[in-house]
XYZ file of C-alpha atoms in Angstrom:
755
model
C 32.542 114.869 119.464
C 32.586 114.719 115.855
C 29.903 112.145 114.496
C 30.784 108.979 112.776
C 29.575 110.272 109.535
C 31.693 113.316 109.446
C 34.543 111.424 110.277
C 33.951 108.706 107.374
C 32.802 111.517 105.485
C 36.618 113.140 105.740
C 38.075 109.866 105.648
C 36.641 109.120 101.948
C 36.890 112.968 100.287
C 41.137 112.385 101.644
C 41.163 108.830 100.178
C 39.338 110.081 97.005
C 41.280 113.372 96.891
C 44.208 110.980 97.432
C 43.516 108.785 94.419
C 42.205 111.971 91.990
C 45.857 113.315 92.872
C 47.146 110.122 91.613
C 44.751 109.771 88.753
C 45.946 113.122 87.765
C 49.326 112.805 87.736
C 49.545 109.891 85.763
C 47.692 111.380 83.412
C 49.744 114.669 82.966
C 53.163 112.467 83.537
C 53.813 111.104 79.867
C 56.977 109.003 78.612
C 59.589 111.084 77.217
C 59.581 111.389 73.575
C 63.654 111.249 73.599
C 66.184 110.351 76.272
C 67.595 113.102 78.736
C 70.549 114.795 77.968
C 72.392 112.764 80.730
C 71.766 109.864 78.577
C 73.304 111.585 75.541
C 77.148 112.046 75.032
C 79.059 114.808 76.618
C 82.301 116.878 77.424
C 83.576 118.316 80.352
C 86.369 120.496 79.764
C 88.876 121.630 82.171
C 90.800 125.299 81.772
C 94.365 126.097 83.217
C 94.671 129.445 85.386
C 94.931 131.624 82.466
C 91.870 130.699 80.608
C 93.208 128.556 77.733
C 91.802 124.801 77.720
C 93.344 122.064 78.984
C 91.739 119.149 78.048
C 88.196 117.841 77.427
C 87.498 115.024 78.747
C 84.619 112.003 78.030
C 84.470 112.931 74.133
C 81.008 111.136 73.736
C 80.247 108.762 76.476
C 81.977 105.492 77.090
C 78.395 103.385 76.017
C 77.471 100.790 73.198
C 74.124 99.029 73.184
C 73.671 96.116 72.532
C 70.310 93.645 72.285
C 69.285 91.604 75.187
C 70.184 88.593 73.372
C 74.271 89.842 73.479
C 73.442 89.659 77.050
C 74.744 86.511 78.467
C 71.995 85.207 81.208
C 73.784 85.131 84.171
C 74.407 88.771 83.905
C 70.725 89.536 83.854
C 70.302 86.832 86.667
C 72.492 88.772 88.715
C 70.973 92.078 88.541
C 67.795 90.778 89.228
C 69.052 88.949 92.196
C 70.627 91.725 93.785
C 68.759 94.811 92.726
C 64.813 93.426 92.109
C 63.915 89.945 92.783
C 60.537 90.792 91.947
C 61.222 92.403 88.868
C 59.558 89.430 86.460
C 56.036 90.029 88.415
C 56.403 93.529 89.617
C 54.383 96.318 87.977
C 57.590 98.470 88.083
C 57.339 100.505 91.277
C 57.458 99.325 94.781
C 55.343 101.909 96.235
C 56.585 100.886 99.955
C 60.111 101.665 98.432
C 59.198 105.088 97.056
C 57.663 105.769 100.628
C 60.709 105.019 102.151
C 62.543 107.333 99.811
C 60.516 110.134 100.606
C 60.514 109.996 104.185
C 64.268 109.782 104.064
C 64.549 112.710 101.788
C 62.036 115.019 104.008
C 64.261 114.261 106.588
C 67.124 115.432 104.340
C 68.813 111.435 104.617
C 70.105 109.036 102.043
C 67.562 108.822 99.041
C 69.227 105.766 97.821
C 67.270 102.237 97.838
C 63.371 101.640 97.108
C 63.981 101.717 93.556
C 62.700 98.690 90.767
C 65.333 98.086 88.071
C 62.439 99.713 86.301
C 62.337 102.921 88.095
C 66.120 102.811 87.903
C 66.435 102.484 84.126
C 63.809 105.508 83.308
C 66.240 107.778 85.969
C 69.203 106.599 83.777
C 67.005 107.302 80.357
C 64.379 109.595 80.686
C 64.809 111.842 84.237
C 67.876 113.527 85.861
C 69.882 111.816 88.880
C 68.279 115.030 91.127
C 66.909 113.408 94.308
C 64.116 115.746 94.758
C 60.507 114.978 95.402
C 59.292 115.791 92.158
C 61.348 113.651 90.423
C 60.559 111.117 92.138
C 56.785 111.261 91.446
C 57.711 111.595 87.578
C 59.981 108.645 88.172
C 57.014 106.598 89.461
C 54.346 107.585 86.866
C 56.687 107.415 84.070
C 57.914 103.826 85.372
C 54.180 102.409 85.264
C 53.530 103.572 81.654
C 56.678 101.958 80.861
C 55.294 98.738 82.598
C 52.503 98.831 80.221
C 54.460 99.898 77.059
C 57.543 98.000 77.275
C 58.210 94.423 77.892
C 60.151 92.897 80.290
C 63.209 91.815 78.470
C 63.462 95.327 76.884
C 63.310 97.224 80.400
C 66.249 95.122 81.330
C 67.720 95.437 78.400
C 67.515 99.120 78.715
C 68.657 99.042 82.348
C 72.237 97.522 81.448
C 72.771 99.775 78.657
C 72.325 102.480 80.809
C 73.956 101.862 84.579
C 77.201 103.283 85.298
C 79.789 100.924 86.324
C 82.635 102.929 87.052
C 86.153 103.776 84.982
C 83.915 106.105 82.680
C 81.735 103.181 81.546
C 78.166 103.320 80.543
C 76.411 100.254 79.750
C 77.476 96.691 79.945
C 79.270 96.362 76.889
C 81.642 99.189 77.959
C 82.156 97.586 81.033
C 82.709 94.527 79.814
C 85.477 95.839 77.207
C 86.910 98.097 80.815
C 86.909 95.764 83.162
C 87.788 92.410 80.995
C 88.756 93.020 77.571
C 86.454 90.835 76.450
C 82.253 91.555 74.885
C 79.501 91.107 77.260
C 78.519 88.116 75.609
C 81.555 86.596 76.743
C 80.801 87.023 80.156
C 81.176 84.423 82.760
C 78.613 84.047 85.907
C 81.847 85.441 88.109
C 82.512 88.483 85.936
C 78.926 89.392 85.516
C 78.588 88.773 89.257
C 81.554 91.333 89.498
C 80.020 93.836 87.198
C 76.748 93.408 89.426
C 78.326 94.519 92.274
C 79.704 98.049 90.800
C 76.218 98.875 90.336
C 75.920 99.654 94.044
C 78.418 102.246 93.928
C 81.927 102.030 91.582
C 83.834 104.806 93.318
C 83.969 101.866 96.557
C 83.387 99.198 94.912
C 86.354 99.158 92.031
C 89.271 96.716 93.419
C 91.636 99.547 91.852
C 90.623 101.951 94.121
C 89.271 105.604 93.862
C 91.755 106.801 96.586
C 92.150 110.294 94.170
C 88.258 111.014 94.495
C 87.770 109.476 98.186
C 90.304 108.976 100.807
C 88.293 105.881 101.936
C 88.538 104.124 98.446
C 91.541 102.417 98.721
C 92.429 99.480 96.899
C 92.274 97.065 100.128
C 89.407 98.863 100.973
C 87.507 98.660 97.719
C 88.735 95.178 97.313
C 87.257 93.622 100.592
C 83.896 95.726 99.529
C 83.846 94.118 96.130
C 84.940 90.469 97.152
C 81.918 90.640 99.791
C 79.336 91.793 97.892
C 80.827 89.644 94.256
C 80.119 85.868 96.588
C 77.138 87.567 98.524
C 75.609 87.864 95.283
C 76.447 84.658 93.757
C 74.711 83.329 96.992
C 71.850 84.833 96.129
C 71.809 83.652 92.508
C 72.372 80.401 93.834
C 69.241 80.953 96.527
C 67.281 82.208 93.251
C 67.922 78.794 91.537
C 68.965 81.300 89.002
C 72.360 79.223 88.621
C 72.659 75.491 89.771
C 74.806 74.584 92.506
C 77.844 73.526 90.210
C 77.662 76.858 88.613
C 77.470 78.479 91.890
C 80.751 76.213 93.039
C 82.276 76.743 90.234
C 81.825 81.008 89.748
C 82.904 81.076 93.371
C 85.847 79.044 93.057
C 88.162 82.090 92.322
C 87.647 86.148 92.520
C 87.816 87.578 88.980
C 90.224 89.735 89.080
C 89.744 92.508 86.657
C 92.005 94.298 84.481
C 93.938 97.647 85.664
C 92.738 101.012 85.266
C 94.017 102.333 81.579
C 94.894 105.744 80.570
C 91.789 107.955 78.843
C 93.116 109.785 75.556
C 94.473 112.915 76.173
C 94.542 111.675 79.784
C 98.422 111.462 80.057
C 101.434 113.007 81.799
C 100.264 115.111 84.533
C 97.075 116.116 82.989
C 95.949 112.722 84.694
C 96.690 113.507 88.129
C 95.602 117.840 88.075
C 92.165 116.618 86.222
C 91.569 113.796 89.082
C 92.637 116.726 91.732
C 89.832 119.190 90.316
C 87.607 116.589 89.688
C 87.602 116.115 93.599
C 87.299 119.201 94.202
C 84.309 119.301 92.348
C 82.795 116.122 94.006
C 83.689 117.374 97.804
C 82.739 120.903 97.206
C 79.074 120.784 95.442
C 76.187 118.006 95.797
C 76.971 116.704 92.535
C 77.738 112.899 92.863
C 80.622 110.956 90.046
C 78.278 109.357 87.909
C 76.097 112.724 87.131
C 79.832 114.722 86.934
C 80.742 111.853 84.180
C 77.913 112.370 81.994
C 79.611 115.688 81.376
C 78.440 119.055 80.452
C 80.932 120.415 82.906
C 83.401 123.652 82.322
C 86.013 123.722 85.158
C 88.634 126.324 85.532
C 91.337 125.412 87.687
C 94.210 127.124 89.381
C 97.025 125.165 87.731
C 99.454 127.120 85.703
C 100.856 125.476 82.828
C 103.710 126.560 82.743
C 104.627 125.956 86.336
C 102.845 121.985 86.125
C 105.573 121.743 82.869
C 108.696 123.267 84.923
C 107.775 120.745 88.049
C 107.582 117.945 85.850
C 110.751 119.213 83.468
C 112.739 119.106 87.243
C 111.408 115.444 87.948
C 112.773 114.339 85.168
C 116.025 116.064 85.223
C 117.250 115.077 88.746
C 115.723 111.455 87.848
C 117.870 110.761 85.068
C 120.511 112.311 86.662
C 120.303 110.291 90.083
C 118.345 106.970 89.082
C 118.902 104.210 87.071
C 116.537 101.762 86.258
C 119.124 99.250 85.865
C 120.514 98.839 89.021
C 117.967 97.238 91.606
C 117.761 99.403 94.325
C 117.099 102.430 92.031
C 113.864 100.297 90.666
C 110.178 101.356 92.027
C 111.511 105.008 93.017
C 108.215 107.542 92.998
C 108.561 110.833 93.161
C 105.766 113.257 94.307
C 105.001 117.344 94.947
C 103.392 120.402 94.525
C 103.339 123.996 94.358
C 100.880 126.613 96.522
C 100.621 130.113 96.499
C 100.775 131.519 100.052
C 98.329 133.945 101.128
C 95.594 132.473 98.377
C 95.633 129.128 98.835
C 95.294 128.221 94.876
C 97.662 125.170 93.906
C 99.520 125.840 91.008
C 101.494 123.132 90.009
C 101.426 119.264 91.365
C 103.483 115.914 89.915
C 101.310 112.942 90.422
C 103.928 110.529 88.931
C 104.602 108.528 85.851
C 101.248 108.843 84.438
C 98.328 106.438 83.458
C 100.195 105.463 80.490
C 102.470 104.116 82.365
C 100.667 102.295 84.505
C 100.701 104.893 87.795
C 97.239 105.792 88.448
C 98.100 106.621 92.065
C 98.062 110.951 92.675
C 101.775 110.729 94.413
C 101.147 114.773 95.326
C 97.937 113.454 97.509
C 99.616 110.211 98.613
C 98.894 108.880 101.894
C 101.166 106.493 103.999
C 104.909 108.795 103.188
C 106.095 110.012 106.745
C 107.115 113.347 106.840
C 110.527 113.199 108.236
C 111.862 116.180 110.205
C 109.505 118.419 107.702
C 107.084 118.541 111.235
C 109.968 119.734 113.244
C 108.622 123.354 112.401
C 105.331 122.635 113.783
C 106.693 121.559 117.447
C 109.263 125.190 117.180
C 105.737 127.082 116.418
C 103.838 125.861 119.199
C 106.424 126.525 121.528
C 106.530 129.779 120.318
C 103.104 130.465 120.572
C 102.400 128.213 124.279
C 105.705 127.780 126.067
C 106.360 124.565 127.728
C 104.273 123.347 130.904
C 107.079 125.074 132.813
C 106.611 128.242 131.771
C 103.603 128.833 132.038
C 101.921 130.011 128.899
C 104.992 132.222 128.242
C 105.841 131.407 124.634
C 109.911 129.779 124.342
C 112.792 131.963 122.359
C 114.409 129.500 119.464
C 117.350 130.686 121.490
C 116.319 128.267 124.485
C 118.929 125.590 125.274
C 118.574 122.083 124.802
C 120.518 119.022 124.991
C 121.450 117.922 121.622
C 123.219 114.752 122.337
C 122.688 111.289 120.809
C 120.844 108.466 123.038
C 118.827 110.712 126.059
C 116.260 109.430 127.836
C 112.833 111.698 127.377
C 111.144 113.119 130.309
C 107.560 113.578 130.899
C 105.986 116.700 131.970
C 105.453 114.794 135.452
C 109.315 114.181 135.809
C 109.360 110.205 135.025
C 110.561 109.101 131.996
C 109.092 107.276 128.937
C 110.278 103.699 128.963
C 110.096 100.439 126.427
C 108.002 97.816 126.615
C 110.502 95.614 128.879
C 110.410 98.832 131.164
C 113.776 99.842 130.505
C 114.342 103.419 129.817
C 113.862 104.433 126.623
C 117.095 106.648 124.655
C 116.226 108.606 122.054
C 118.792 108.735 118.875
C 119.863 110.960 116.771
C 121.587 109.976 113.224
C 125.223 110.267 114.479
C 126.675 109.826 117.817
C 128.223 113.529 117.700
C 128.391 115.250 121.280
C 126.291 118.323 120.800
C 126.043 119.287 123.757
C 123.166 122.139 125.174
C 122.829 123.586 121.431
C 119.791 126.304 121.002
C 116.739 125.260 119.194
C 117.852 127.361 115.994
C 120.794 124.986 116.102
C 118.872 122.259 116.452
C 116.826 123.006 113.684
C 119.969 124.032 111.236
C 120.965 120.340 111.851
C 118.199 118.701 112.324
C 118.858 116.999 115.456
C 116.273 115.108 116.798
C 116.802 114.549 120.567
C 116.104 118.571 121.689
C 112.879 118.281 119.216
C 111.293 115.209 121.034
C 112.171 116.591 124.517
C 110.692 119.990 123.382
C 107.420 118.761 121.937
C 106.752 116.296 125.155
C 107.713 119.643 127.360
C 105.255 121.903 125.123
C 102.392 119.089 124.774
C 101.861 116.998 121.800
C 98.328 117.951 121.755
C 99.247 121.562 121.277
C 101.999 120.710 118.526
C 99.451 118.676 116.841
C 96.486 121.592 117.152
C 99.470 124.173 115.770
C 99.987 121.541 112.874
C 96.426 121.295 112.011
C 95.634 124.889 112.518
C 98.513 125.519 109.337
C 96.234 122.843 107.028
C 97.105 119.622 108.519
C 94.422 116.851 108.162
C 93.077 114.974 111.296
C 93.259 111.441 109.027
C 97.461 112.541 108.591
C 98.061 112.402 112.158
C 99.970 109.623 114.064
C 99.680 108.872 117.282
C 100.944 110.998 120.258
C 104.068 109.343 121.419
C 107.815 111.147 121.450
C 108.591 110.191 118.019
C 105.042 112.551 116.820
C 107.701 115.474 117.085
C 109.878 113.668 114.474
C 107.394 113.533 111.968
C 105.982 110.258 111.828
C 102.284 111.713 110.383
C 101.551 111.359 106.918
C 100.291 114.568 105.289
C 100.346 114.988 101.557
C 103.024 117.199 99.689
C 99.904 119.557 98.714
C 99.270 119.614 102.528
C 102.482 120.456 103.081
C 103.423 122.691 101.071
C 100.196 124.208 102.046
C 101.356 124.377 105.796
C 104.218 125.879 104.932
C 102.351 128.359 102.798
C 100.894 129.343 106.092
C 104.545 130.311 107.386
C 105.628 132.482 104.488
C 102.086 134.146 105.297
C 103.331 135.484 108.216
C 100.724 132.624 109.712
C 97.384 133.019 107.814
C 96.027 130.044 106.385
C 94.239 129.389 103.346
C 92.693 125.798 102.343
C 94.181 124.858 99.258
C 92.466 124.535 96.520
C 92.648 123.627 92.839
C 89.107 125.326 91.076
C 87.966 128.703 90.834
C 84.527 128.166 88.997
C 82.341 125.550 87.132
C 80.166 126.242 84.880
C 77.261 123.825 83.632
C 74.865 124.522 80.753
C 76.280 128.199 80.945
C 75.345 128.938 84.075
C 78.135 129.491 87.203
C 77.635 126.928 90.015
C 77.735 127.727 93.643
C 80.078 126.760 95.988
C 83.534 127.333 94.404
C 84.546 131.051 95.826
C 87.777 131.327 97.116
C 88.774 129.874 100.343
C 89.179 132.609 103.319
C 92.190 132.743 105.197
C 92.588 132.522 109.029
C 95.165 133.389 110.910
C 96.794 130.357 112.187
C 99.249 131.702 114.496
C 100.249 134.959 115.479
C 102.151 137.020 112.721
C 105.229 136.852 114.513
C 105.507 132.803 115.421
C 105.404 132.248 111.444
C 108.200 135.270 110.931
C 110.348 134.257 113.618
C 109.708 130.324 112.223
C 110.664 131.606 108.678
C 113.935 133.464 110.082
C 114.913 129.676 111.494
C 113.967 128.018 108.630
C 116.037 130.595 106.340
C 119.010 129.667 108.791
C 118.357 126.147 107.401
C 119.140 126.913 104.276
C 121.826 129.067 104.570
C 124.179 127.028 107.063
C 122.056 123.440 107.869
C 121.318 120.592 106.010
C 118.922 122.091 103.072
C 122.203 124.369 102.075
C 121.584 122.598 98.634
C 118.973 125.173 98.125
C 121.016 127.877 98.058
C 121.730 127.367 94.290
C 118.084 128.981 94.409
C 119.855 132.852 94.597
C 117.151 134.559 96.647
C 115.854 134.956 99.826
C 114.385 131.403 100.536
C 113.275 128.829 103.734
C 112.694 125.502 104.392
C 113.279 122.332 105.996
C 114.901 118.883 105.317
C 113.288 115.254 106.120
C 114.224 111.531 105.947
C 112.461 108.990 108.061
C 113.494 106.009 109.574
C 115.482 102.743 107.319
C 115.569 105.670 104.818
C 111.593 105.024 103.517
C 111.415 108.457 102.664
C 112.545 112.109 102.105
C 111.280 115.195 101.916
C 112.254 119.029 101.213
C 109.401 121.505 101.790
C 110.605 125.359 101.527
C 109.002 128.822 100.946
C 109.802 132.363 99.646
C 106.841 134.914 99.795
C 105.611 133.855 96.370
C 105.247 130.101 96.361
C 105.609 126.774 98.502
C 106.638 123.894 97.130
C 107.137 120.151 98.731
C 108.296 117.496 97.194
C 108.828 113.746 98.449
C 110.779 110.410 97.036
C 110.276 107.286 98.644
C 110.168 103.405 97.020
C 107.190 101.500 97.108
C 106.664 97.928 96.813
C 104.228 97.801 93.265
C 102.242 94.326 94.630
C 102.406 94.896 98.208
C 102.474 99.174 98.057
C 104.693 98.891 100.852
C 107.494 101.292 101.798
C 110.873 100.289 100.938
C 114.247 101.579 102.193
C 116.169 103.817 99.860
C 119.853 102.558 101.284
C 121.401 102.038 98.037
C 119.443 103.568 95.958
C 121.562 106.581 93.458
C 124.652 104.472 93.743
C 124.701 105.999 97.401
C 124.450 104.183 101.057
C 121.321 106.688 101.915
C 118.987 109.049 100.567
C 118.559 112.415 102.506
C 115.702 115.218 102.410
C 119.053 117.909 101.477
C 119.611 115.840 98.290
C 117.282 114.785 95.117
C 114.280 115.722 97.071
C 116.267 119.662 97.676
C 117.796 119.389 94.134
C 114.170 118.799 92.505
C 112.758 122.176 94.528
C 115.330 124.357 93.829
C 115.563 122.927 90.171
C 111.881 123.777 89.547
C 111.515 127.112 92.014
C 114.423 128.286 89.721
C 112.191 128.172 86.695
C 109.005 128.815 88.635
C 109.722 132.535 89.692
C 112.218 133.147 86.813
C 111.803 137.187 86.311
C 110.368 137.460 89.823
C 111.461 139.925 92.429
C 112.976 138.695 95.409
C 111.000 140.247 98.116
C 112.531 138.296 101.157
C 110.551 137.734 104.264
C 108.985 140.529 107.013
C 111.553 141.219 109.441
C 111.054 139.407 112.818
C 111.109 140.798 116.310
C 112.432 139.109 119.726
C 109.936 136.477 120.517
C 109.522 134.323 124.023
C 111.721 133.833 126.806
C 114.639 131.650 126.828
C 114.027 128.399 128.505
C 116.818 126.510 128.731
C 116.004 122.632 129.694
C 117.523 121.817 133.344
C 121.114 121.639 133.123
C 121.845 124.183 130.626
C 125.519 125.885 131.215
C 125.364 129.543 132.457
C 125.572 132.200 131.544
C 122.053 132.286 130.174
C 119.221 132.112 132.986
C 116.253 129.604 132.624
C 113.566 131.512 131.439
C 113.452 134.350 133.817
C 116.305 135.422 131.355
C 116.830 139.614 130.487
C 116.276 140.644 127.168
C 116.533 138.117 124.481
C 119.634 137.974 122.331
C 119.165 138.784 118.279
C 117.869 135.901 116.454
C 121.091 136.328 114.625
C 123.176 134.513 117.077
C 123.607 131.424 117.127
C 126.020 129.617 120.233
C 127.793 127.058 119.211
C 127.127 123.824 120.835
C 129.412 123.360 124.086
C 129.004 119.829 125.285
C 128.435 119.948 129.244
C 125.998 117.573 130.768
C 127.338 114.292 130.133
C 124.532 111.562 128.552
C 122.428 109.436 130.361
C 123.673 106.329 131.308
C 122.886 103.351 129.734
C 120.263 100.927 131.889
C 122.381 97.983 132.297
C 121.577 95.597 130.108
C 124.027 93.058 127.664
C 121.515 93.712 124.641
C 119.618 96.949 123.281
C 117.145 96.278 120.957
C 115.409 98.693 118.978
C 112.238 100.353 120.390
C 109.193 102.365 118.507
C 111.072 105.273 118.796
C 114.354 104.215 118.271
C 115.061 105.291 114.655
C 118.232 104.738 112.717
C 118.673 101.984 115.272
C 120.359 99.716 112.799
C 122.308 102.478 111.197
C 125.951 102.757 110.941
C 125.830 106.834 111.375
C 126.028 109.856 109.438
C 125.615 110.975 105.709
C 128.189 109.425 103.510
C 126.770 110.188 100.186
C 128.123 114.402 100.220
C 124.530 115.127 100.915
C 123.448 118.557 102.612
C 122.933 116.432 105.905
C 126.344 115.565 106.424
C 127.450 116.038 110.234
C 123.901 117.265 110.968
C 122.014 115.435 114.348
C 119.308 112.958 112.197
C 117.525 113.983 109.775
C 115.687 110.677 110.111
C 112.278 110.171 112.145
C 111.178 106.781 113.397
C 107.972 104.972 112.704
C 106.369 103.397 116.253
C 105.720 99.879 116.145
C 104.019 99.588 119.443
C 102.050 101.569 121.635
C 103.803 103.349 124.290
C 102.666 102.280 127.674
C 102.117 104.844 130.468
C 99.949 107.586 128.637
C 96.450 107.942 127.456
C 96.103 108.228 123.669
C 98.993 107.073 122.646
C 98.183 104.540 120.185
C 99.515 105.060 116.235
C 96.725 106.529 114.983
C 95.327 107.010 111.202
C 98.366 107.302 108.787
C 95.931 108.173 105.891
C 97.767 110.954 104.580
C 95.161 111.923 101.615
C 94.998 115.022 100.665
C 91.337 116.839 100.364
C 88.774 116.353 103.686
C 86.384 118.813 101.085
C 89.047 120.461 99.401
C 90.813 119.782 96.621
């Protein structure tokens, strides 16, 4: 056993060494003579795909220093009560907080917290934002020295002048102008508490939302977080006796709604959405946080092609001008979103995000959430069937020439043979858009005319999880998926236009999926940063499945609901989509060189809820084969001008004919002899009568009864006329009797790590 003298000696030596190390560190680390590069103004420069400059953002930081006497006492009190209650008493450092931060860093966890106002001022002014142990020690020693050289008022003034409040605003004066259009000296207590709340993280506390940068930073979520922290800060100010009870009651009376976001110089037209998309990609593919990025100095080389971006915007404006009249009540609030992606590559070459920041449109419609895709989802159902087969075929793929009942108002049968029921236990009947009696038609014909009933039953027969997995492998994100009830097969999910263009690019690339990307490389201080290599391709589905699907979607344009796209004048494949109550309309199509998705919808500017487009453009209803297809065709014609027309790879016969029970002969069920050529499309042959409705005097619309209140088919002369129904329901209830049938997440934002 070691003697007490040895143990005491070792302890004294250890503590003595620690004191010596601290002393040496304190002596060696001096206060820098000038501000760090991050505290000086720099630009971020964005470049087009050809290397030419697109725009330089942040031409000097939006920052203006003011003296402490111009900063309201309420603002000073708000940050002290929220950030550092012992500010006027402490030495400038919080040893326990530093210890916690160092322990978190060692574990690779969250490094935030544990910093006094003095430490944050030092970090903002003299150091980088890097989360490293060496930087933390420097921060500690410099903070101690700064605390002996500067007064508390000088430190607080410096902190409030260098802090980042979001929207590109550095310092309290810029923040006051950005959020309230007034000088800092004129802020009231309630506004001060709001601005102090932003210091916790403007991405998540700015009520305008920042969904373009983070899918969780929606307006609703941010507003809730902002109000909660705003009221908490006011409560802390009262508790700390910084404001009186009367002042508190006056301040808490009304949430100080800030002004909306404004366009920055040069960030007009589509540039704002391109920059936001590229910025989001950079932040999601590196350890750079938004504050550090906004301090500038980065060169971002994007995938966007200027001529294609301009062609897409021009196509939207041309068709919009021809069809939409803002003077008509039902034409108000119509919006478009579109994106164009290179198959076999993943590069986003163009997008249309909306009317522009200068027109107070800050959401990127190319990356929007909450707009169901309708029947453009049906190709994922057919692809899953061709690859996996149904529960009846024991893993053998299904031919697109298999026949399913296409009549209106059919009961949907589960795999165990029972029927789906409504909440009142009456039979659920799937509807088409019209009551045309198609009889048993091939899946190829059902896709051509967008008949719903075959695909609802096919989706259940294949297994809705397999349909979901096929869509996911093609590029659709988890958070986009709706609940797995029968209408899942008809497009109740809400992926973005970028993700839909990317998923269809998988079909164009014979089943190879490459994640969409918007940035090719990033440089800082002349050095290229890591993490921006081109995404690698992966085989999402068998090559012949994709090629057969393309053959079916070519037929949609040649003979079906997408026939308006024949005006492109070259080989193309695509699918139309329309949702219930006519709330959105899509066209997604592709050639071998380019895949493009176009969405059209109306949105209430206050609630941001989708509005019906019935009556929009002076017609009874809008369909995917109408205006969205016209925009797509106009753009693709310009984007592919001068390019060859390579067509598509020739598909080979796939799968076995697995007709739905009751289909007429001569086609045997499943064990059929060799499959006929895909070019042969059997005509509709009515055979089995529609099921007899459940005895009931009143039918009410169920969650899956899309078009329940519609009067019938397309009456506007569009490409969907006579079709079985390019309309998809939006569920409003949970399907009973099937696990996992909840509504699910309808957030269709784009990038889970891509941009």
